[in-house]
PDB file of C-alpha atoms and ligand atoms in Angstrom:
ATOM      1  CA  UNK A 357     -23.912  32.860 -76.529  1.00  0.00           C
ATOM      2  CA  UNK A 358     -22.231  36.093 -75.497  1.00  0.00           C
ATOM      3  CA  UNK A 359     -24.055  38.431 -72.586  1.00  0.00           C
ATOM      4  CA  UNK A 360     -25.751  40.954 -74.373  1.00  0.00           C
ATOM      5  CA  UNK A 361     -27.096  38.777 -77.459  1.00  0.00           C
ATOM      6  CA  UNK A 362     -30.955  38.740 -78.094  1.00  0.00           C
ATOM      7  CA  UNK A 363     -32.486  35.573 -79.634  1.00  0.00           C
ATOM      8  CA  UNK A 364     -35.893  34.783 -80.831  1.00  0.00           C
ATOM      9  CA  UNK A 365     -37.510  31.887 -79.149  1.00  0.00           C
ATOM     10  CA  UNK A 366     -39.799  29.332 -81.263  1.00  0.00           C
ATOM     11  CA  UNK A 367     -42.671  30.872 -79.996  1.00  0.00           C
ATOM     12  CA  UNK A 368     -41.432  33.987 -81.137  1.00  0.00           C
ATOM     13  CA  UNK A 369     -40.957  35.858 -78.071  1.00  0.00           C
ATOM     14  CA  UNK A 370     -37.503  37.453 -77.774  1.00  0.00           C
ATOM     15  CA  UNK A 371     -35.034  36.688 -75.210  1.00  0.00           C
ATOM     16  CA  UNK A 372     -31.997  38.463 -73.955  1.00  0.00           C
ATOM     17  CA  UNK A 373     -28.715  36.512 -72.462  1.00  0.00           C
ATOM     18  CA  UNK A 374     -27.641  38.422 -69.420  1.00  0.00           C
ATOM     19  CA  UNK A 375     -25.227  38.011 -66.821  1.00  0.00           C
ATOM     20  CA  UNK A 376     -26.809  37.190 -63.616  1.00  0.00           C
ATOM     21  CA  UNK A 377     -26.412  39.715 -60.970  1.00  0.00           C
ATOM     22  CA  UNK A 378     -26.224  38.771 -57.377  1.00  0.00           C
ATOM     23  CA  UNK A 379     -30.237  39.762 -56.714  1.00  0.00           C
ATOM     24  CA  UNK A 380     -30.883  37.373 -59.790  1.00  0.00           C
ATOM     25  CA  UNK A 381     -29.209  34.584 -58.172  1.00  0.00           C
ATOM     26  CA  UNK A 382     -30.142  35.267 -54.427  1.00  0.00           C
ATOM     27  CA  UNK A 383     -34.110  34.906 -55.754  1.00  0.00           C
ATOM     28  CA  UNK A 384     -33.651  32.690 -58.834  1.00  0.00           C
ATOM     29  CA  UNK A 385     -31.301  30.256 -57.494  1.00  0.00           C
ATOM     30  CA  UNK A 386     -30.886  30.416 -53.865  1.00  0.00           C
ATOM     31  CA  UNK A 387     -33.076  27.490 -51.818  1.00  0.00           C
ATOM     32  CA  UNK A 388     -35.078  29.595 -49.374  1.00  0.00           C
ATOM     33  CA  UNK A 389     -35.807  28.242 -46.167  1.00  0.00           C
ATOM     34  CA  UNK A 390     -36.522  31.068 -43.946  1.00  0.00           C
ATOM     35  CA  UNK A 391     -37.425  34.668 -44.146  1.00  0.00           C
ATOM     36  CA  UNK A 392     -35.023  36.649 -45.921  1.00  0.00           C
ATOM     37  CA  UNK A 393     -33.981  40.348 -45.969  1.00  0.00           C
ATOM     38  CA  UNK A 394     -35.074  42.042 -48.850  1.00  0.00           C
ATOM     39  CA  UNK A 395     -32.421  44.208 -51.166  1.00  0.00           C
ATOM     40  CA  UNK A 396     -34.110  47.361 -50.156  1.00  0.00           C
ATOM     41  CA  UNK A 397     -32.859  46.673 -46.505  1.00  0.00           C
ATOM     42  CA  UNK A 398     -29.480  45.237 -47.456  1.00  0.00           C
ATOM     43  CA  UNK A 399     -28.171  47.927 -49.374  1.00  0.00           C
ATOM     44  CA  UNK A 400     -28.744  50.179 -46.644  1.00  0.00           C
ATOM     45  CA  UNK A 401     -27.829  47.901 -43.977  1.00  0.00           C
ATOM     46  CA  UNK A 402     -24.488  47.313 -45.943  1.00  0.00           C
ATOM     47  CA  UNK A 403     -23.677  50.714 -46.249  1.00  0.00           C
ATOM     48  CA  UNK A 404     -24.849  51.711 -42.506  1.00  0.00           C
ATOM     49  CA  UNK A 405     -22.903  49.043 -41.103  1.00  0.00           C
ATOM     50  CA  UNK A 406     -19.877  50.407 -43.116  1.00  0.00           C
ATOM     51  CA  UNK A 407     -18.645  47.179 -44.514  1.00  0.00           C
ATOM     52  CA  UNK A 408     -15.503  47.489 -46.729  1.00  0.00           C
ATOM     53  CA  UNK A 409     -12.882  45.031 -48.111  1.00  0.00           C
ATOM     54  CA  UNK A 410     -11.142  43.590 -45.007  1.00  0.00           C
ATOM     55  CA  UNK A 411     -14.032  44.151 -42.587  1.00  0.00           C
ATOM     56  CA  UNK A 412     -14.558  41.290 -40.351  1.00  0.00           C
ATOM     57  CA  UNK A 413     -18.029  41.121 -39.776  1.00  0.00           C
ATOM     58  CA  UNK A 414     -20.323  38.729 -37.595  1.00  0.00           C
ATOM     59  CA  UNK A 415     -23.592  37.684 -38.251  1.00  0.00           C
ATOM     60  CA  UNK A 416     -26.405  36.228 -36.150  1.00  0.00           C
ATOM     61  CA  UNK A 417     -28.838  34.294 -37.579  1.00  0.00           C
ATOM     62  CA  UNK A 418     -27.687  32.911 -41.193  1.00  0.00           C
ATOM     63  CA  UNK A 419     -31.327  31.622 -42.364  1.00  0.00           C
ATOM     64  CA  UNK A 420     -30.925  31.722 -46.155  1.00  0.00           C
ATOM     65  CA  UNK A 421     -28.192  33.562 -46.497  1.00  0.00           C
ATOM     66  CA  UNK A 422     -29.011  36.175 -48.261  1.00  0.00           C
ATOM     67  CA  UNK A 423     -27.417  38.954 -45.730  1.00  0.00           C
ATOM     68  CA  UNK A 424     -24.232  36.376 -45.733  1.00  0.00           C
ATOM     69  CA  UNK A 425     -23.850  36.747 -49.569  1.00  0.00           C
ATOM     70  CA  UNK A 426     -24.075  40.465 -49.726  1.00  0.00           C
ATOM     71  CA  UNK A 427     -21.591  41.239 -46.758  1.00  0.00           C
ATOM     72  CA  UNK A 428     -19.548  38.542 -47.749  1.00  0.00           C
ATOM     73  CA  UNK A 429     -19.241  40.405 -51.295  1.00  0.00           C
ATOM     74  CA  UNK A 430     -18.567  43.541 -49.752  1.00  0.00           C
ATOM     75  CA  UNK A 431     -15.803  42.455 -47.397  1.00  0.00           C
ATOM     76  CA  UNK A 432     -13.483  41.212 -50.512  1.00  0.00           C
ATOM     77  CA  UNK A 433     -10.688  38.485 -50.126  1.00  0.00           C
ATOM     78  CA  UNK A 434      -9.243  40.505 -47.176  1.00  0.00           C
ATOM     79  CA  UNK A 435     -12.236  40.521 -45.098  1.00  0.00           C
ATOM     80  CA  UNK A 436     -14.115  37.841 -43.230  1.00  0.00           C
ATOM     81  CA  UNK A 437     -18.061  36.621 -42.237  1.00  0.00           C
ATOM     82  CA  UNK A 438     -18.223  34.710 -39.152  1.00  0.00           C
ATOM     83  CA  UNK A 439     -21.862  33.364 -39.550  1.00  0.00           C
ATOM     84  CA  UNK A 440     -23.826  32.105 -36.782  1.00  0.00           C
ATOM     85  CA  UNK A 441     -26.869  29.898 -36.470  1.00  0.00           C
ATOM     86  CA  UNK A 442     -28.686  27.686 -34.423  1.00  0.00           C
ATOM     87  CA  UNK A 443     -30.067  25.478 -36.704  1.00  0.00           C
ATOM     88  CA  UNK A 444     -27.617  23.131 -38.418  1.00  0.00           C
ATOM     89  CA  UNK A 445     -29.626  22.081 -41.479  1.00  0.00           C
ATOM     90  CA  UNK A 446     -29.668  26.066 -42.345  1.00  0.00           C
ATOM     91  CA  UNK A 447     -26.177  26.091 -42.080  1.00  0.00           C
ATOM     92  CA  UNK A 448     -26.127  23.496 -44.572  1.00  0.00           C
ATOM     93  CA  UNK A 449     -28.383  25.403 -47.170  1.00  0.00           C
ATOM     94  CA  UNK A 450     -26.792  28.616 -46.574  1.00  0.00           C
ATOM     95  CA  UNK A 451     -23.368  26.965 -47.277  1.00  0.00           C
ATOM     96  CA  UNK A 452     -25.066  25.779 -50.841  1.00  0.00           C
ATOM     97  CA  UNK A 453     -26.168  28.823 -51.749  1.00  0.00           C
ATOM     98  CA  UNK A 454     -23.156  31.020 -50.825  1.00  0.00           C
ATOM     99  CA  UNK A 455     -21.379  28.185 -52.930  1.00  0.00           C
ATOM    100  CA  UNK A 456     -23.558  28.918 -56.392  1.00  0.00           C
ATOM    101  CA  UNK A 457     -22.078  32.602 -55.990  1.00  0.00           C
ATOM    102  CA  UNK A 458     -18.531  31.776 -55.336  1.00  0.00           C
ATOM    103  CA  UNK A 459     -18.628  33.464 -51.725  1.00  0.00           C
ATOM    104  CA  UNK A 460     -18.075  30.808 -49.563  1.00  0.00           C
ATOM    105  CA  UNK A 461     -14.437  31.004 -48.795  1.00  0.00           C
ATOM    106  CA  UNK A 462     -15.395  34.268 -47.167  1.00  0.00           C
ATOM    107  CA  UNK A 463     -17.604  32.668 -44.534  1.00  0.00           C
ATOM    108  CA  UNK A 464     -17.017  30.401 -41.449  1.00  0.00           C
ATOM    109  CA  UNK A 465     -20.488  28.838 -40.286  1.00  0.00           C
ATOM    110  CA  UNK A 466     -20.681  28.696 -36.744  1.00  0.00           C
ATOM    111  CA  UNK A 467     -23.378  26.186 -35.525  1.00  0.00           C
ATOM    112  CA  UNK A 468     -23.700  28.068 -32.296  1.00  0.00           C
ATOM    113  CA  UNK A 469     -26.049  30.270 -30.016  1.00  0.00           C
ATOM    114  CA  UNK A 470     -24.915  34.056 -30.946  1.00  0.00           C
ATOM    115  CA  UNK A 471     -26.598  35.110 -27.403  1.00  0.00           C
ATOM    116  CA  UNK A 472     -24.190  32.762 -25.588  1.00  0.00           C
ATOM    117  CA  UNK A 473     -21.626  31.645 -27.456  1.00  0.00           C
ATOM    118  CA  UNK A 474     -19.189  34.109 -29.582  1.00  0.00           C
ATOM    119  CA  UNK A 475     -15.330  32.890 -30.253  1.00  0.00           C
ATOM    120  CA  UNK A 476     -14.669  35.532 -32.230  1.00  0.00           C
ATOM    121  CA  UNK A 477     -13.261  38.969 -31.701  1.00  0.00           C
ATOM    122  CA  UNK A 478     -11.610  42.167 -33.678  1.00  0.00           C
ATOM    123  CA  UNK A 479     -15.023  42.147 -35.212  1.00  0.00           C
ATOM    124  CA  UNK A 480     -15.782  45.549 -36.826  1.00  0.00           C
ATOM    125  CA  UNK A 481     -19.345  45.223 -37.340  1.00  0.00           C
ATOM    126  CA  UNK A 482     -22.424  42.590 -36.101  1.00  0.00           C
ATOM    127  CA  UNK A 483     -25.592  42.465 -37.989  1.00  0.00           C
ATOM    128  CA  UNK A 484     -28.148  40.592 -36.121  1.00  0.00           C
ATOM    129  CA  UNK A 485     -31.450  38.814 -37.527  1.00  0.00           C
ATOM    130  CA  UNK A 486     -32.652  36.804 -34.666  1.00  0.00           C
ATOM    131  CA  UNK A 487     -35.857  37.836 -32.486  1.00  0.00           C
ATOM    132  CA  UNK A 488     -34.482  38.812 -29.202  1.00  0.00           C
ATOM    133  CA  UNK A 489     -31.204  40.523 -29.957  1.00  0.00           C
ATOM    134  CA  UNK A 490     -31.084  42.201 -26.419  1.00  0.00           C
ATOM    135  CA  UNK A 491     -30.034  38.971 -25.320  1.00  0.00           C
ATOM    136  CA  UNK A 492     -27.030  38.848 -27.441  1.00  0.00           C
ATOM    137  CA  UNK A 493     -25.767  41.903 -26.736  1.00  0.00           C
ATOM    138  CA  UNK A 494     -23.435  41.453 -23.940  1.00  0.00           C
ATOM    139  CA  UNK A 495     -21.723  38.721 -25.287  1.00  0.00           C
ATOM    140  CA  UNK A 496     -21.164  40.530 -28.712  1.00  0.00           C
ATOM    141  CA  UNK A 497     -19.926  43.396 -26.581  1.00  0.00           C
ATOM    142  CA  UNK A 498     -16.750  41.324 -25.765  1.00  0.00           C
ATOM    143  CA  UNK A 499     -16.186  40.487 -29.817  1.00  0.00           C
ATOM    144  CA  UNK A 500     -16.380  44.103 -31.041  1.00  0.00           C
ATOM    145  CA  UNK A 501     -13.740  46.725 -31.415  1.00  0.00           C
ATOM    146  CA  UNK A 502     -14.464  50.146 -30.029  1.00  0.00           C
ATOM    147  CA  UNK A 503     -16.406  51.881 -32.204  1.00  0.00           C
ATOM    148  CA  UNK A 504     -17.975  49.104 -34.327  1.00  0.00           C
ATOM    149  CA  UNK A 505     -21.148  49.363 -35.650  1.00  0.00           C
ATOM    150  CA  UNK A 506     -23.782  46.873 -34.726  1.00  0.00           C
ATOM    151  CA  UNK A 507     -27.366  46.573 -36.663  1.00  0.00           C
ATOM    152  CA  UNK A 508     -30.059  44.553 -35.673  1.00  0.00           C
ATOM    153  CA  UNK A 509     -33.120  43.868 -38.065  1.00  0.00           C
ATOM    154  CA  UNK A 510     -36.520  43.534 -36.174  1.00  0.00           C
ATOM    155  CA  UNK A 511     -39.959  42.863 -38.010  1.00  0.00           C
ATOM    156  CA  UNK A 512     -41.965  44.449 -35.110  1.00  0.00           C
ATOM    157  CA  UNK A 513     -41.839  47.677 -33.406  1.00  0.00           C
ATOM    158  CA  UNK A 514     -42.409  45.724 -30.220  1.00  0.00           C
ATOM    159  CA  UNK A 515     -38.959  44.169 -30.729  1.00  0.00           C
ATOM    160  CA  UNK A 516     -37.420  47.654 -31.818  1.00  0.00           C
ATOM    161  CA  UNK A 517     -38.868  49.126 -28.220  1.00  0.00           C
ATOM    162  CA  UNK A 518     -37.472  46.229 -26.010  1.00  0.00           C
ATOM    163  CA  UNK A 519     -33.950  46.322 -27.919  1.00  0.00           C
ATOM    164  CA  UNK A 520     -33.696  50.160 -27.599  1.00  0.00           C
ATOM    165  CA  UNK A 521     -34.651  50.249 -23.820  1.00  0.00           C
ATOM    166  CA  UNK A 522     -31.747  47.549 -23.312  1.00  0.00           C
ATOM    167  CA  UNK A 523     -29.601  49.493 -25.362  1.00  0.00           C
ATOM    168  CA  UNK A 524     -30.121  52.472 -23.109  1.00  0.00           C
ATOM    169  CA  UNK A 525     -29.933  51.316 -19.866  1.00  0.00           C
ATOM    170  CA  UNK A 526     -26.767  49.315 -20.917  1.00  0.00           C
ATOM    171  CA  UNK A 527     -24.690  51.802 -21.408  1.00  0.00           C
ATOM    172  CA  UNK A 528     -22.482  50.488 -23.857  1.00  0.00           C
ATOM    173  CA  UNK A 529     -23.636  51.724 -27.170  1.00  0.00           C
ATOM    174  CA  UNK A 530     -24.496  55.190 -28.360  1.00  0.00           C
ATOM    175  CA  UNK A 531     -25.519  57.095 -31.486  1.00  0.00           C
ATOM    176  CA  UNK A 532     -28.543  54.737 -31.414  1.00  0.00           C
ATOM    177  CA  UNK A 533     -31.008  55.072 -34.526  1.00  0.00           C
ATOM    178  CA  UNK A 534     -33.818  52.963 -36.024  1.00  0.00           C
ATOM    179  CA  UNK A 535     -35.184  53.213 -39.752  1.00  0.00           C
ATOM    180  CA  UNK A 536     -37.751  52.132 -41.946  1.00  0.00           C
ATOM    181  CA  UNK A 537     -37.110  51.789 -45.708  1.00  0.00           C
ATOM    182  CA  UNK A 538     -40.168  52.108 -48.314  1.00  0.00           C
ATOM    183  CA  UNK A 539     -39.471  51.456 -51.991  1.00  0.00           C
ATOM    184  CA  UNK A 540     -41.697  52.392 -54.511  1.00  0.00           C
ATOM    185  CA  UNK A 541     -41.075  50.881 -58.160  1.00  0.00           C
ATOM    186  CA  UNK A 542     -42.528  52.550 -61.037  1.00  0.00           C
ATOM    187  CA  UNK A 543     -43.991  51.264 -64.203  1.00  0.00           C
ATOM    188  CA  UNK A 544     -41.901  52.404 -67.072  1.00  0.00           C
ATOM    189  CA  UNK A 545     -43.285  52.297 -70.685  1.00  0.00           C
ATOM    190  CA  UNK A 546     -43.008  54.904 -73.526  1.00  0.00           C
ATOM    191  CA  UNK A 547     -46.399  56.281 -73.006  1.00  0.00           C
ATOM    192  CA  UNK A 548     -46.788  55.631 -69.348  1.00  0.00           C
ATOM    193  CA  UNK A 549     -44.413  56.111 -66.387  1.00  0.00           C
ATOM    194  CA  UNK A 550     -46.296  55.833 -62.834  1.00  0.00           C
ATOM    195  CA  UNK A 551     -46.014  53.926 -59.598  1.00  0.00           C
ATOM    196  CA  UNK A 552     -46.935  50.139 -59.753  1.00  0.00           C
ATOM    197  CA  UNK A 553     -49.889  49.703 -58.166  1.00  0.00           C
ATOM    198  CA  UNK A 554     -48.453  46.612 -55.926  1.00  0.00           C
ATOM    199  CA  UNK A 555     -45.374  47.387 -53.559  1.00  0.00           C
ATOM    200  CA  UNK A 556     -43.841  45.516 -50.468  1.00  0.00           C
ATOM    201  CA  UNK A 557     -45.800  46.921 -47.542  1.00  0.00           C
ATOM    202  CA  UNK A 558     -43.612  45.875 -44.301  1.00  0.00           C
ATOM    203  CA  UNK A 559     -40.405  43.953 -43.943  1.00  0.00           C
ATOM    204  CA  UNK A 560     -38.635  45.169 -40.750  1.00  0.00           C
ATOM    205  CA  UNK A 561     -36.922  47.819 -39.001  1.00  0.00           C
ATOM    206  CA  UNK A 562     -33.473  48.401 -38.940  1.00  0.00           C
ATOM    207  CA  UNK A 563     -31.755  49.442 -35.725  1.00  0.00           C
ATOM    208  CA  UNK A 564     -28.227  51.028 -35.656  1.00  0.00           C
ATOM    209  CA  UNK A 565     -25.820  52.037 -32.966  1.00  0.00           C
ATOM    210  CA  UNK A 566     -22.175  51.815 -31.990  1.00  0.00           C
ATOM    211  CA  UNK A 567     -20.042  50.205 -29.683  1.00  0.00           C
ATOM    212  CA  UNK A 568     -18.162  52.126 -26.567  1.00  0.00           C
ATOM    213  CA  UNK A 569     -14.769  51.309 -25.594  1.00  0.00           C
ATOM    214  CA  UNK A 570     -15.048  49.270 -22.676  1.00  0.00           C
TER     215      UNK A 570
HETATM  216  C1  LIG B1105     -35.175  35.476 -40.487  1.00  0.00           C
HETATM  217  S1  LIG B1105     -33.925  34.183 -40.246  1.00  0.00           S
HETATM  218  C2  LIG B1105     -32.514  34.844 -41.282  1.00  0.00           C
HETATM  219  C3  LIG B1105     -33.047  35.510 -42.485  1.00  0.00           C
HETATM  220  C4  LIG B1105     -31.387  35.892 -42.846  1.00  0.00           C
HETATM  221  N1  LIG B1105     -31.045  37.209 -42.469  1.00  0.00           N
HETATM  222  C5  LIG B1105     -31.367  36.091 -44.435  1.00  0.00           C
HETATM  223  O1  LIG B1105     -31.367  37.289 -44.899  1.00  0.00           O
HETATM  224  O2  LIG B1105     -31.402  35.021 -45.114  1.00  0.00           O
HETATM  225  C6  LIG B1105     -33.178  34.030 -38.939  1.00  0.00           C
HETATM  226  C7  LIG B1105     -32.455  32.874 -38.318  1.00  0.00           C
HETATM  227  O3  LIG B1105     -31.925  33.224 -37.011  1.00  0.00           O
HETATM  228  C8  LIG B1105     -31.638  32.029 -36.449  1.00  0.00           C
HETATM  229  N2  LIG B1105     -31.299  32.160 -34.873  1.00  0.00           N
HETATM  230  C9  LIG B1105     -32.219  32.198 -34.259  1.00  0.00           C
HETATM  231  N3  LIG B1105     -31.742  32.973 -33.106  1.00  0.00           N
HETATM  232  C10 LIG B1105     -30.794  32.445 -33.110  1.00  0.00           C
HETATM  233  C11 LIG B1105     -29.701  32.451 -32.120  1.00  0.00           C
HETATM  234  N4  LIG B1105     -29.916  33.258 -30.854  1.00  0.00           N
HETATM  235  N5  LIG B1105     -28.346  32.240 -32.698  1.00  0.00           N
HETATM  236  C12 LIG B1105     -28.214  32.044 -33.512  1.00  0.00           C
HETATM  237  N6  LIG B1105     -28.926  31.770 -34.733  1.00  0.00           N
HETATM  238  C13 LIG B1105     -30.245  32.030 -34.298  1.00  0.00           C
HETATM  239  C14 LIG B1105     -32.921  30.849 -37.156  1.00  0.00           C
HETATM  240  O4  LIG B1105     -32.704  29.898 -36.647  1.00  0.00           O
HETATM  241  C15 LIG B1105     -33.220  31.422 -38.538  1.00  0.00           C
HETATM  242  O5  LIG B1105     -32.328  30.488 -39.223  1.00  0.00           O
END
């Protein structure tokens, strides 16, 4: 059936045929093997990192590949994602997930520790979702273009404090900022429009910085 069609199921329930969005694939099609970054954070991270067609992006900590899929979509065919992950089994899952959305050719997976073993260069943006990003910054600095955007996603404020102290002491980065995104969805029906009772209370903090010329 064509997208946009309406059918009545044998149970009497109406169903709609809609083209799946990237979020639909991620939540309903991707095999999930780790904690993931949620759409509310993914959207802001992508814009803040200034990911665009042609960007060369380095990702540290692929996990399930939610973030990988989003940045692979926005770098276009001219750009590329270099995705580092220490656990080979997770790379296999993420590759399958990326194949499901046809984005696997825009990603090179590297089964390496992003804190010590980075092969890539001329990187426009680095995005880290690992527990100890402060240990990766010196290695990353060699891969980044001057003025590159760097983002770290961290679940606890203790990690943010440690990263911020490291960054301020290092002298390698400027424009240091930290954000937390809260998203409240509304219930919408003809007579009642109000915030949903339940919301996601906490996901993580987003730490942003820019690389100085070395
Ligand atoms: C929370 S998951 C990432 C989830 C991912 N951002 C997503 O949205 O699906 C963190 C991943 O980082 C990987 N990891 C942790 N330390 C790493 C390191 N030093 N180098 C590369 N990968 C690392 C872990 O194996 C794990 O798969």
